[in-house]
C-alpha positions as semicolon CSV with decimal commas, in nm:
position;residue;x (nm);y (nm);z (nm)
1;M;0,005;-0,003;-0,011
2;G;0,298;0,240;0,083
3;C;0,427;0,211;-0,280
4;A;0,055;0,269;-0,423
5;L;0,040;0,584;-0,232
6;R;0,394;0,709;-0,331
7;F;0,317;0,629;-0,694
8;D;-0,034;0,816;-0,700
9;L;0,119;1,117;-0,528
10;G;0,400;1,116;-0,779
11;R;0,141;1,129;-1,048
12;L;-0,057;1,392;-0,896
13;Y;0,274;1,604;-0,889
14;R;0,347;1,494;-1,259
15;V;-0,033;1,639;-1,379
16;G;-0,007;1,944;-1,176
17;V;-0,319;1,865;-0,929
18;M;-0,065;1,949;-0,610
19;P;0,243;2,137;-0,601
20;S;0,597;1,962;-0,636
21;P;0,795;1,910;-0,310
22;S;1,033;2,197;-0,425
23;A;0,760;2,445;-0,469
24;N;0,784;2,535;-0,105
25;E;1,169;2,635;-0,145
26;R;1,082;2,807;-0,483
27;L;0,806;3,013;-0,315
28;K;1,088;3,127;-0,066
29;A;1,302;3,232;-0,365
30;I;0,994;3,431;-0,506
31;L;0,934;3,613;-0,202
32;K;1,261;3,777;-0,193
33;A;1,274;4,169;-0,226
34;G;1,406;4,224;-0,553
35;H;1,278;3,903;-0,731
36;L;1,137;3,932;-1,055
37;F;0,815;3,737;-1,066
38;E;0,692;3,590;-1,409
39;N;0,924;3,842;-1,574
40;K;0,719;4,141;-1,484
41;Y;0,665;4,192;-1,110
42;R;0,930;4,289;-0,902
43;I;0,874;4,207;-0,540
44;V;0,931;4,511;-0,282
45;R;0,814;4,395;0,035
46;P;0,614;4,151;0,237
47;L;0,254;4,270;0,349
48;G;0,117;3,971;0,554
49;A;0,073;3,618;0,598
50;G;-0,185;3,390;0,716
51;S;-0,245;3,016;0,751
52;F;-0,317;2,964;0,385
53;A;-0,147;3,256;0,199
54;V;0,142;3,488;0,209
55;V;0,090;3,863;0,046
56;V;0,390;4,084;-0,079
57;Q;0,375;4,421;-0,242
58;A;0,529;4,421;-0,616
59;R;0,555;4,664;-0,899
60;H;0,512;4,589;-1,247
61;E;0,831;4,682;-1,429
62;V;0,676;4,831;-1,745
63;M;0,390;4,963;-1,602
64;K;0,538;5,112;-1,295
65;R;0,224;5,020;-1,093
66;D;0,208;4,863;-0,745
67;V;0,004;4,553;-0,694
68;A;-0,022;4,278;-0,434
69;L;0,085;3,940;-0,520
70;K;-0,102;3,701;-0,296
71;F;0,039;3,304;-0,291
72;L;-0,137;3,014;-0,178
73;K;0,140;2,799;0,055
74;P;0,237;2,511;-0,138
75;K;0,246;2,305;0,173
76;V;-0,120;2,398;0,278
77;V;-0,212;2,301;-0,102
78;A;-0,045;1,958;-0,055
79;A;-0,204;1,901;0,282
80;N;-0,537;2,050;0,192
81;P;-0,625;2,034;-0,188
82;E;-0,970;2,197;-0,119
83;V;-0,790;2,505;-0,036
84;S;-0,666;2,578;-0,393
85;E;-1,046;2,540;-0,506
86;R;-1,139;2,805;-0,252
87;F;-0,877;3,025;-0,381
88;V;-0,993;2,974;-0,749
89;K;-1,339;3,050;-0,634
90;E;-1,239;3,364;-0,458
91;V;-1,079;3,489;-0,811
92;Q;-1,394;3,394;-0,968
93;I;-1,650;3,568;-0,747
94;A;-1,411;3,898;-0,714
95;A;-1,408;3,911;-1,089
96;K;-1,800;3,941;-1,102
97;L;-1,788;4,238;-0,906
98;R;-1,703;4,613;-1,040
99;H;-1,720;4,821;-0,742
100;P;-1,496;5,087;-0,579
101;N;-1,552;4,923;-0,247
102;V;-1,420;4,584;-0,384
103;V;-1,039;4,499;-0,430
104;T;-0,965;4,478;-0,795
105;I;-0,824;4,146;-0,900
106;F;-0,566;4,197;-1,227
107;D;-0,470;3,835;-1,289
108;F;-0,464;3,494;-1,166
109;G;-0,209;3,196;-1,249
110;K;-0,027;2,899;-1,128
111;T;0,348;2,855;-1,198
112;Q;0,531;2,564;-1,331
113;D;0,594;2,438;-0,993
114;G;0,225;2,425;-0,894
115;I;0,218;2,761;-0,688
116;Y;-0,139;2,922;-0,719
117;Y;-0,115;3,333;-0,713
118;M;-0,343;3,626;-0,766
119;V;-0,253;3,989;-0,856
120;Q;-0,461;4,233;-0,665
121;E;-0,496;4,607;-0,659
122;F;-0,248;4,747;-0,390
123;I;-0,400;4,912;-0,104
124;D;-0,188;5,153;0,066
125;G;-0,381;5,143;0,401
126;A;-0,459;4,944;0,714
127;T;-0,749;4,695;0,807
128;L;-1,003;4,853;1,027
129;D;-0,951;4,673;1,314
130;E;-0,582;4,807;1,324
131;R;-0,690;5,162;1,250
132;V;-0,924;5,183;1,516
133;P;-0,800;4,996;1,849
134;P;-1,033;4,806;2,063
135;G;-1,199;5,045;2,311
136;T;-1,190;5,330;2,092
137;P;-1,481;5,508;2,016
138;L;-1,577;5,621;1,648
139;S;-1,750;5,923;1,577
140;M;-2,124;5,888;1,467
141;E;-2,017;6,044;1,108
142;R;-1,748;5,821;1,043
143;S;-1,935;5,515;1,173
144;L;-2,220;5,601;0,923
145;D;-1,949;5,650;0,633
146;I;-1,785;5,318;0,693
147;V;-2,113;5,124;0,718
148;Q;-2,273;5,298;0,400
149;Q;-1,970;5,189;0,198
150;V;-1,980;4,835;0,306
151;L;-2,368;4,820;0,261
152;A;-2,287;4,967;-0,107
153;C;-2,047;4,693;-0,192
154;L;-2,293;4,441;-0,039
155;S;-2,579;4,575;-0,252
156;E;-2,358;4,495;-0,558
157;A;-2,244;4,131;-0,434
158;H;-2,624;4,066;-0,325
159;A;-2,733;4,141;-0,675
160;N;-2,498;3,892;-0,832
161;N;-2,611;3,634;-0,581
162;I;-2,296;3,642;-0,375
163;V;-2,300;3,653;0,016
164;H;-1,960;3,716;0,177
165;R;-2,031;3,532;0,502
166;D;-1,695;3,695;0,649
167;L;-1,750;4,046;0,730
168;K;-1,561;4,176;1,031
169;P;-1,311;4,449;1,089
170;S;-1,003;4,257;0,955
171;N;-1,199;4,225;0,644
172;L;-1,222;4,587;0,585
173;M;-0,929;4,813;0,448
174;S;-0,910;5,130;0,519
175;M;-0,723;5,354;0,275
176;R;-0,716;5,745;0,175
177;H;-0,856;5,874;-0,166
178;R;-0,552;5,981;-0,371
179;D;-0,740;6,289;-0,498
180;T;-0,978;6,388;-0,215
181;G;-0,836;6,240;0,095
182;Q;-1,134;6,086;0,222
183;E;-1,145;5,758;0,385
184;V;-1,234;5,479;0,142
185;I;-1,326;5,116;0,275
186;K;-1,260;4,820;0,071
187;V;-1,412;4,488;0,129
188;L;-1,146;4,195;0,157
189;D;-1,166;3,808;0,144
190;F;-1,446;3,667;-0,076
191;G;-1,252;3,358;0,004
192;V;-1,527;3,203;0,189
193;A;-1,797;3,378;0,000
194;K;-2,116;3,180;-0,120
195;L;-2,264;3,199;-0,464
196;L;-2,624;3,135;-0,410
197;E;-2,843;2,918;-0,647
198;D;-3,046;3,143;-0,883
199;P;-3,348;3,255;-0,715
200;G;-3,571;3,128;-1,042
201;R;-3,450;2,752;-0,998
202;D;-3,581;2,522;-0,758
203;A;-3,264;2,391;-0,555
204;G;-3,476;2,128;-0,381
205;P;-3,493;2,072;0,010
206;V;-3,217;2,257;0,206
207;R;-2,978;2,050;0,354
208;K;-2,830;2,132;0,685
209;S;-2,430;2,182;0,641
210;T;-2,182;2,061;0,886
211;K;-1,919;2,260;0,751
212;F;-1,816;2,539;0,972
213;I;-1,731;2,880;0,783
214;G;-1,676;3,201;0,902
215;T;-1,553;3,398;1,241
216;P;-1,795;3,267;1,516
217;I;-1,843;3,619;1,692
218;Y;-1,948;3,793;1,364
219;M;-2,154;3,512;1,227
220;S;-2,525;3,549;1,195
221;P;-2,739;3,274;1,392
222;E;-2,850;3,075;1,089
223;Q;-2,491;3,074;0,985
224;I;-2,349;2,974;1,308
225;Q;-2,614;2,672;1,308
226;G;-2,535;2,558;0,957
227;H;-2,861;2,671;0,819
228;K;-2,897;2,817;0,460
229;V;-2,746;3,172;0,435
230;S;-2,901;3,468;0,232
231;A;-2,799;3,845;0,194
232;A;-2,972;3,894;0,544
233;S;-2,713;3,673;0,674
234;D;-2,421;3,972;0,570
235;L;-2,647;4,260;0,680
């Protein structure tokens, strides 16, 4: 059985379903400042890292435009292949939206080593939980402005049958408009978003889900109980 398992894994590496064992070392090399990725993106500096992905700032060599490069960690994909499916879904869902409060995705791909990546709009700012420390009160005016921007984004998402499912301060990026200096909120991470069934279709009986998705303290009652979500779950 051990030999069969090694053969199967080798086949997965060869056909590109899973990243090669050397992909982890390759990613480390890619992330170094000054590296030219895909012959066009010059790595500038790290922006952040999570359990599944790492994000760096880069600059397009010809267009001289700063972007954010998001890479899936190969070792995570090797252990959890569904992570790459979620990554692709995030790209597909975000690509459906054309709204100033959604981070724009410029490109997506997979290297020869099997490393998944996406090229996003670079946001020169900080997440709302970083901008507003715990216990710090917000003015009524700023609170309303932030909420209205988030609602404007959700209005387009919900019109496209997309439910975000993970709205929280750390998924809201605060930046300053280049011309007006006003605060602009960008909604991040559509990686756990759900594309709802077409309302006109009969989806049959609703099956209660046992998969826990979201952040508990920000989840709606129906979401945390595994019931069907809707636009109301975000609101």
